[in-house]
Each structure stands twice: as structure tokens, then as C-alpha cells.
Amino acid sequence: MLPHAALVTVLSAALGAYALSEGGCVSFDASSSGFPLVGVTIITSEDDFPGVHRAVADFMMDVASVTGTAPVAYNITDMETLPTTALIVGSVNSSVITQLANASSVDVTSLVGQWEKFASGAVPNALSGLENAYVIAGSDKRGTIYGLYELSEQIGVSPWYWWADVPIAQHSEVYLLPCAQGPPTVKYRGIFLNDERPALQNWAAEKFTNGTLSTLLHSPFNHLFYEKLFELILRMKANHLWPAMWGSAFCVDDGLNQATADYYGVVMGTSHQEPMMRSTPNEWNLFGNGTWDYSTNADNIYPYLYEGTARAAPYESIFSMGMRGAGDLPLSDETNIELLTQIVADERQILSDVFNTSDVTTIPQIWTLFQEVQGYYEQGMQVPDDITLLWSDDNWGNVRRFPMPNERNRTGGAGVYYHVDFVGDPRDYKWIESSQISKIYEQMSIAVDYEATRVWMLNVGDLKPYERSTEFFLTLGWNASRWTPDNLDTFVTTWAQREFHVERQEAETITEIVANYTKFSARRRPELVNGTTYSLINYREAESMLAEWDMLRSVSTSIYDGLAPEVQPAYFQLVHHGVLAGANLGEMYIMAGLNQLRASQARLSTNDLADKVQELFEVDYDLEDEYHTILDGKWNHMMDQTHVGYYYWQQPITNTMPAVNRVQSRKQALAGVMRIIPEGTAGAWPGDNPYQCDRGYDCGDPTMSIDRYSPISDRYVDVASGGPASFSWNVSSNATWVSISTEGGDISPDNNEARVYLSVNDWSAIEAYTAAQLTFIATSEGVDPLAVNLTFIAYNPGVPADGFAGFVEGGGVVSIEAPHTARNTPVEDITWKEIPQYGRTFSGMTPWPRTDLNFTAGSGPSLEYDFYTFSNTTSMNVTVFLTPIWNTQGPNNPVSYGLQLDDGDIDIVKYVPYAEKSGGRPTAWEGVDGFVANSIISGISSFEAGSPGVHTLKLWMTQPTVVVQKIVIDLGGQLPSYLGPPESVYVEA
Ligand SMILES: *[C@@H]1O[C@H](CO)[C@@H](O)[C@H](O)[C@H]1NC(C)=O
Ligand SMILES: *[C@@H]1O[C@H](CO)[C@@H](O)[C@H](O)[C@H]1NC(C)=O
């Protein structure tokens, strides 16, 4: 009797194989007593799925690439004698696995009937003569395929080895350990190639067609293209695809497309606007008769849908049910729920006829609740229970709604349609990565907790450059239980080690780089940024942004320079290009904003900034060109996307440089040789200027002030040239408590600006408001000395009371990042939890776990912030900065939080407006200044201020899915800015 070896389901700790997979299945160390892979014979069964045989061929190539030795493979029926050592691959019903099960060598009961599960491990004496076997068994076709690709990844082949040129690791010895995964958290995990022009389309035309596009639609997306994509999808353990559809029709462009998908093992679907497996409107425009209007033309539309269904019947598919109007617009206004209900009934009749069954409930069907369709559903439209309801985000990464408890036991379940790339209102975002992994996690983990796990679909635009977020989305869908807010950063770290073959420390640096550049581009998507997005005068906001981009650029460059040359192309595609291009664009817009400002201030440096904008605009193209020329042009066109100078929501037809101003460099400014520009104003002295004072003339000398508790501890004054004349300048003060960074210098057209920093060197010398007089004097040949007086006011409000610990008012505001609490008090097991590297500035605090909690005001978990005020104001306006979400708890139950100052009444803030029209969008969502464009919603409360001194703000949990990022308490001093004031000074007790 052979020993009975159950396929092991225990996972050991990672052993130095960097895979995003769960790890632990491979060792490169002979002492691991694993199964030696080098030189192995592979045994398969003739009767296994063709897609498994295809994946075995990939696996053999992978082993050959990693070890330098190609394995050999045989179907068991072709073998006269068995070798003593072999690697056996098979799905549970294949003849070789059946043989092993019959011989009691393996027990496959844990696999039988399961979805996409695999187990592998060593089996001694599996069959007579076969002394050492390593068996990879899958519960079904994809279970087996994933079992192979899992090992491929762990031995050193990234799923992106071709799609992002990740070098394959080399190992002369490889040992296989027990391995088991599945079933997945999410049954169908897929991507959607959408709005694939210009980048993906132009690239594919060059790489896959030799110039001959598809006959009818001139699409490049033939089976040669899709074979590459299917392999990528399967290597990431995804199983589902909505194909390119903007100018293409999957089933028409290449007669081999559908069969190839099925052969590989990819389940095809079509997007929310393309019912019954036909690419609509493209196919309708080619083959349909009459208008796309079911109320008047059902006689022609019905057979059209029937044909699409019949064409897909031999293959694994998920049918999109329902219908939208032509051009992805809502059906006409008169369209009602009754018509849509009839359409779905007819579609199900088609399924019944085509599949020759009276029970269509086992045929996978989805219905995407996209915009108006969600409205119909909420108005009571009946959806057959077995159809999966695909809830969608608002195209901007905020899921509009999740299944409520009474919606969670539908047999068809629910899913989510999500975007990392989008074409539409308020503006396209489709150039570089502008989604944060932490945000994707925050949203999609709610989907898991609320059981929207039947289908996950990610709109990936042109696919590149969203490689990392795509893989994260799919990895989360494969096994959501692996990821928590506490280990989320290890996703990127592990990914960086796998892709760039770097040590842990460099991988952690790359993790920081990725977190930062996606934070900066998610603050406001690059397509929406302009020269005044970040304040040019308050809180040094634009300057901080420039410094942050600069820092990021230099850290990423030093990583890039330190990588082996063969790894650099992968790093360039996956990280470095996004950093350089994002930083360059961000800098260009700020320079353009400063250029406009300086022109109004009559500064000669206006022209330097105009030149700088022009130069950065050219660098933008250089970076695109570099992407297109690396690796002999492998990725030519992949960065074709225009992205500079949007005129409305749709992409500009070419990039347009931001407008710049110039001043006449040979003409002297009317007011004299020197310009004085204190920080915090758009005005300039001497002379008139609309920003000096309301009146715009005779404004008097400038004033600038500093607060002892300002988080920025100095103030600056720019001394600038007003034209061709050179001059010498100096500054003097009548107060010893002012420190001046530079007391004088020379200004000339080539060196036309100087920045002087002022600070207080002795706060004990300052009582309340104390003014110093500074005088800037310019001397220049042939003209009288020019003097500008500046009043510099230092404000010392005193010190907080003894023993106080917390944030201190400065400049009339208190600003606090949400996790910086004095107390975080849970109720039972429910607490506010931090999601690191999240949102616009620091991180997010959210109710955890995501139970369907509903606390009354003051009974739930709370966050408390202690702060100290000096201002004697009557009211305190508090702005809570929150992640844009929707009323995820359904109609009539708006999300909220409670805010309480000291022991006052609790203000329940319902900060997310409902759409005026069911299924529509709230007005506050819309436009380039709406809450999705700004990536933030403000919750505003007003309190009676009470007396100056110690205060506590309490933020009460009332509802789930709320995410708080930052809190700003305005005591009368808050100035306009994009991100809100920087965090206040914190004093220890
Ligand atoms: C095993 O048989 C299948 C089906 O005939 C075939 O496609 C495959 O190439 C064979 N594999 C080997 C290694 O001969
Ligand atoms: C394009 O031409 C190359 C070289 O002749 C050939 O190998 C390849 O199969 C062709 N591709 C298509 C899609 O015709």
C-alpha cells in the first residue's frame, strides 16, 4: 500500500522568493529538502484542458529562463515507463490525477467542486516506479493554470516580464515546497481596456499588425495582441476581460479572438453599455437596422442580441444585461422601468433559447448599475435574483453604493466596477498614474466586507502605466484577507523587490516614492492642475509642492542610477517616468502661475519664468520620447496621451503650453529700479498695484507679520529687479529682535532676484504685537537712491497654560492631521483606524471594522483633539476634510459624523449631498471645483468659541465608510489655499 499523502495546505514563511503571490512555495537552497526543479520531467494528461497544456508550455519556458535548463514534458499515455522523478500537473478530472487518486497517492477531495483552487506538494512513490513526484493539482482549468503560474512567479518570473520588461531572475538551483491557494475572495476578477486611444491603439497597430488593421473597424486588437494580454491576466490570477471597444469589436475584428480567450481560460464579457456580448455601438452601426431604440425597433434589436449570444455560446462568458442608449448615454427620457424590465426579460428569453434551457439562472449574467440604472433600481425596478448587480464607482474611484444587508443574499450576488483611468466629466484622467493604492484598498475592502465579491472589474484605460494598481486590485480580489491597513505598504515593498531585484531597504524607499507621487497626482489629477491650484502666496503651498516634487525626483533618480542596467527599463516604466513626468508638469504649472504673478508685480524675472515654462514644456515631450525610445521603441506610442492644456473635459488634440507673460526687458519699471515683494501678498512696492490694498493706489508702505506659533518660523521678502538697471541694495532694521538672512547685495539683469528671510531671534522681547521698521534701499548709477519701508509685526500671544499638550493656534487657525489625536476611544471592538499614506496630505481615519454600525450622537467611538487658542473670537468655524464618498448606506440614510466642541452640543454633519435626481450626481460633485476634482469634501461646523485657552474637539463615529483626513479650526485667520493650512505647532506637556 502506498503512503497516503494529502496535498499539503500549510504555507510556510517566505523563503527569499519575492512574489506578490503569498510566497513560501519555492526555495533556492538545497537544504530546504524541497523537490529539485532543475532538469525535471513534467507529466501531463492528454485529456486535460488545452489551456492547461498551453500554460505548461509557458511554465517550461519560465523554468528554462530561470535555471538555464529546459524541462521535458510528456503526456502520461505517451510514456512507456515512468521516470523515478517527475513533476505531475493536472486538473482534478484529468487522467493522471485520477490515476494518482485511485492509487491513493493523493487526496483531492479538498479540490473537487471548488472554484480556481490548487494544491501542490511532494508525493513519495506516487505511482509504481515513480519514487519522487511533485504534484500540482487544480480544482478546475484555471486552478491548475494558477498553480503553474504561482510557481513561475516564485521562481523569478514576474507577470510583467514582457509587459514591463521585468528581468527574469536566474537561479541554478530551485526547490519546490508545498503550495496551496484558492478559492479566491472574488469569483470573477477582471480588467477593462477602455478609451484605448491614442496610446494602446497606436502602439498595438505598430506592434501587432504590420500595418494591416481589421477590415471593418480598422482595429489593431487581433488575437496576437490578446494572447499577450490573456497570459498577463492569468499570471496575475485574474480570469475576466472586457475587451477594447472604443473603435473595436472583439468578436468581429478577428475571428480568432473569442476562441483564443476560451483556449487560454479567460472569461469574456462586455462593458455595461454592450449587452449580450456584442460590441455596441460599433457592431450595431455595422450590422444593425434602424435606430438603437428598443421601444421602436425591438424587431431588429432582438435578433441582433440573439446573434451575439449564439456567437458566444461555445465559450465561457458573462453576459451584460440591460441596455443603455446610443453612445453610452442614458436611454431616452421617456424610457421607463417597464421598458428596461422588458428588455431584460427578452434577453433572458434569448439565453434560454440559445442555451436550450428553461433555467437560465446558472448562466453568469451581470447588470451594471451605472448612473441612471442605479436610479431605476432604487425606484424599485425588479432585477432577477441570479443576475449579479455590478455597483459602480463615480468614475473617480468613489463607489456610489454597496449592497445593504437586505441585498446581500441574492443568488447572483454583487460586484464592483471601478476606475483608475477615465474619459468624461469633469475631466479625463488618462495620462500617468493618479490613483493611490491606499484609496483602492479602502474602497475595495468595503466591497469585501459588504459582500460585493462576485465580479470585480477595473477600467484600466490603456493598461500602461497602471501596472501596479491593476495588480493590486487583482491581488486583493484573489485573497482579500491578506491585506490590512497595517501591512498595505508591504504590497509595494514586495512588488518592488520582485520587479527590480533590490534589497529591502531600497524597496522601502521605492515604496515611499510610489506613495508620494501617487499622493501628489491624486491630490488633484494632473489634467486638472493649473498655475494657481496651489496657493502662490499663502502657506508657501506652491513652494512646498515644488520642494516635494524636487525631492522625489532626486530620490527616484538616485534609485534609478543605482539599478543594474537591465532593470532600469522596468523601473523607468513602472516608477521613474511617472515621477519625472508628474514632477515636471507640476513644476511647469507653478512656474506659469508665478510668471503671471510676477508680471503684475513688474519683475524682470517674469521673463526667466516664461523661459522656464517653455523649457519644462519641452522636457515634457522629452520624457514622452524617452518612454517611446527605450528598448528600441518597444513602447512607442504608449505615452501618446495628450495632457497639457485642457480646454474642457475632453483631451486636447495637442498639448498646449500654459500661457506665459513677458515684460520688456529693456524698459525700466515706472516706479524705479527695485521691486519689494513681501511674502503673503500678490502686491509689490513701490508703485501702484491692484493687490497692495483694495483701492489699488496710494496704499502706503507694505506690512508683513509673523506669529510665534506659525508652523513656518520665518517670513521672506523678495528684492527684485524692475528692468535693465543694475543696483546695489541693503536692508536695515530699527529692532534688534529681527534676524535678517541677507543684509544686502547686487541685483543685475543676470542676477535679478534676492530673497531675504526675516525671523524673530528673541520672542521674550515681543509683547503682543510689536512692530519693527525695515528699510530697503537701492542705489543705482544716475538715479536717486530708492527706499521702501516695510513694517514687520511680530505677534507673541503668550504661552499655553502649564501642563497643556496639544496643538496651538497660530496665524488665527489650528490645523491638525486626523490621526494626530489626543485620545482615540473605541466602543467595544469598533474603533477609528488609520489608513496610512492615504488622501491628500497625510493619512485617513475610518471606522473599523466595517460592520453596519449606526451610532447615535455621542454613543460611538470618538477621536479627540486638544488645542489651545489665544484669539478672542465669538465663533469657531471647523472644517473637517473628508474623502469624497457617496451615501454608501443607500437612500434615506446619509453618511455622517458628529462634531463636538468641549461639552457643547454635538453637530451631526451629513456632509455628502444626495443627487437631485435619483441615479444622478449631486451638484457639489460636478465641475473643476467640485469635490471629485478637489479630491476632498469639506464638512463645516460653526461653534460658539467660548473663552481663549484649552479646548477639545471630539469627532464622533455615527456611520461607517467615512474617512477623515484633516481638521482646520478657523479663529478668523484662515487664508485661501488648496490643501488647507499646514499642521499647527504641537507643544508637549
Ligand atoms: C498532450 O496532449 C495534448 C492533447 O493532445 C497536446 O495538446 C499536448 O501538446 C500534449 N503534451 C505533450 C507534452 O506532448
Ligand atoms: C508581421 O511581420 C513579421 C515579420 O515578417 C511576422 O513575423 C509577423 O507574424 C507579422 N505579423 C502579422 C500580424 O502579420
JSON list of N, CA and C and ligand atoms in Angstrom, two decimals, residues 44-48 53 73-75 78, ligand 1:
[
{"chain": "A", "resi": 44, "resn": "THR", "atom": "N", "xyz": [1.92, 15.24, -17.94]},
{"chain": "A", "resi": 44, "resn": "THR", "atom": "CA", "xyz": [0.56, 15.82, -18.06]},
{"chain": "A", "resi": 44, "resn": "THR", "atom": "C", "xyz": [-0.37, 14.73, -18.59]},
{"chain": "A", "resi": 45, "resn": "SER", "atom": "N", "xyz": [-1.64, 15.06, -18.73]},
{"chain": "A", "resi": 45, "resn": "SER", "atom": "CA", "xyz": [-2.58, 14.11, -19.32]},
{"chain": "A", "resi": 45, "resn": "SER", "atom": "C", "xyz": [-3.11, 14.67, -20.63]},
{"chain": "A", "resi": 46, "resn": "GLU", "atom": "N", "xyz": [-3.19, 13.81, -21.58]},
{"chain": "A", "resi": 46, "resn": "GLU", "atom": "CA", "xyz": [-3.71, 14.18, -22.90]},
{"chain": "A", "resi": 46, "resn": "GLU", "atom": "C", "xyz": [-5.10, 14.81, -22.79]},
{"chain": "A", "resi": 47, "resn": "ASP", "atom": "N", "xyz": [-5.88, 14.30, -21.85]},
{"chain": "A", "resi": 47, "resn": "ASP", "atom": "CA", "xyz": [-7.27, 14.75, -21.76]},
{"chain": "A", "resi": 47, "resn": "ASP", "atom": "C", "xyz": [-7.46, 15.98, -20.86]},
{"chain": "A", "resi": 48, "resn": "ASP", "atom": "N", "xyz": [-6.37, 16.61, -20.47]},
{"chain": "A", "resi": 48, "resn": "ASP", "atom": "CA", "xyz": [-6.54, 17.83, -19.66]},
{"chain": "A", "resi": 48, "resn": "ASP", "atom": "C", "xyz": [-6.96, 18.98, -20.60]},
{"chain": "A", "resi": 53, "resn": "HIS", "atom": "N", "xyz": [-2.41, 22.70, -21.02]},
{"chain": "A", "resi": 53, "resn": "HIS", "atom": "CA", "xyz": [-1.22, 22.34, -21.81]},
{"chain": "A", "resi": 53, "resn": "HIS", "atom": "C", "xyz": [-0.47, 23.59, -22.25]},
{"chain": "A", "resi": 73, "resn": "ALA", "atom": "N", "xyz": [8.57, 17.41, -21.28]},
{"chain": "A", "resi": 73, "resn": "ALA", "atom": "CA", "xyz": [7.20, 17.08, -20.84]},
{"chain": "A", "resi": 73, "resn": "ALA", "atom": "C", "xyz": [6.63, 15.98, -21.71]},
{"chain": "A", "resi": 74, "resn": "TYR", "atom": "N", "xyz": [5.84, 15.13, -21.10]},
{"chain": "A", "resi": 74, "resn": "TYR", "atom": "CA", "xyz": [5.14, 14.06, -21.81]},
{"chain": "A", "resi": 74, "resn": "TYR", "atom": "C", "xyz": [3.73, 13.94, -21.27]},
{"chain": "A", "resi": 75, "resn": "ASN", "atom": "N", "xyz": [2.82, 13.57, -22.17]},
{"chain": "A", "resi": 75, "resn": "ASN", "atom": "CA", "xyz": [1.54, 13.09, -21.68]},
{"chain": "A", "resi": 75, "resn": "ASN", "atom": "C", "xyz": [1.75, 11.68, -21.16]},
{"chain": "A", "resi": 78, "resn": "ASP", "atom": "N", "xyz": [1.82, 8.76, -23.39]},
{"chain": "A", "resi": 78, "resn": "ASP", "atom": "CA", "xyz": [2.94, 8.61, -24.34]},
{"chain": "A", "resi": 78, "resn": "ASP", "atom": "C", "xyz": [4.18, 8.00, -23.68]},
{"chain": "B", "resi": 1, "resn": "LIG", "atom": "C1", "xyz": [-0.56, 16.23, -24.56]},
{"chain": "B", "resi": 1, "resn": "LIG", "atom": "O1", "xyz": [-1.73, 16.10, -25.29]},
{"chain": "B", "resi": 1, "resn": "LIG", "atom": "C2", "xyz": [-2.37, 17.28, -25.69]},
{"chain": "B", "resi": 1, "resn": "LIG", "atom": "C3", "xyz": [-3.68, 16.92, -26.36]},
{"chain": "B", "resi": 1, "resn": "LIG", "atom": "O2", "xyz": [-3.45, 16.12, -27.46]},
{"chain": "B", "resi": 1, "resn": "LIG", "atom": "C4", "xyz": [-1.46, 18.08, -26.56]},
{"chain": "B", "resi": 1, "resn": "LIG", "atom": "O3", "xyz": [-2.04, 19.29, -26.94]},
{"chain": "B", "resi": 1, "resn": "LIG", "atom": "C5", "xyz": [-0.18, 18.35, -25.83]},
{"chain": "B", "resi": 1, "resn": "LIG", "atom": "O4", "xyz": [0.73, 19.04, -26.64]},
{"chain": "B", "resi": 1, "resn": "LIG", "atom": "C6", "xyz": [0.45, 17.07, -25.33]},
{"chain": "B", "resi": 1, "resn": "LIG", "atom": "N1", "xyz": [1.58, 17.37, -24.49]},
{"chain": "B", "resi": 1, "resn": "LIG", "atom": "C7", "xyz": [2.77, 16.86, -24.64]},
{"chain": "B", "resi": 1, "resn": "LIG", "atom": "C8", "xyz": [3.81, 17.31, -23.70]},
{"chain": "B", "resi": 1, "resn": "LIG", "atom": "O5", "xyz": [3.02, 16.06, -25.52]}
]
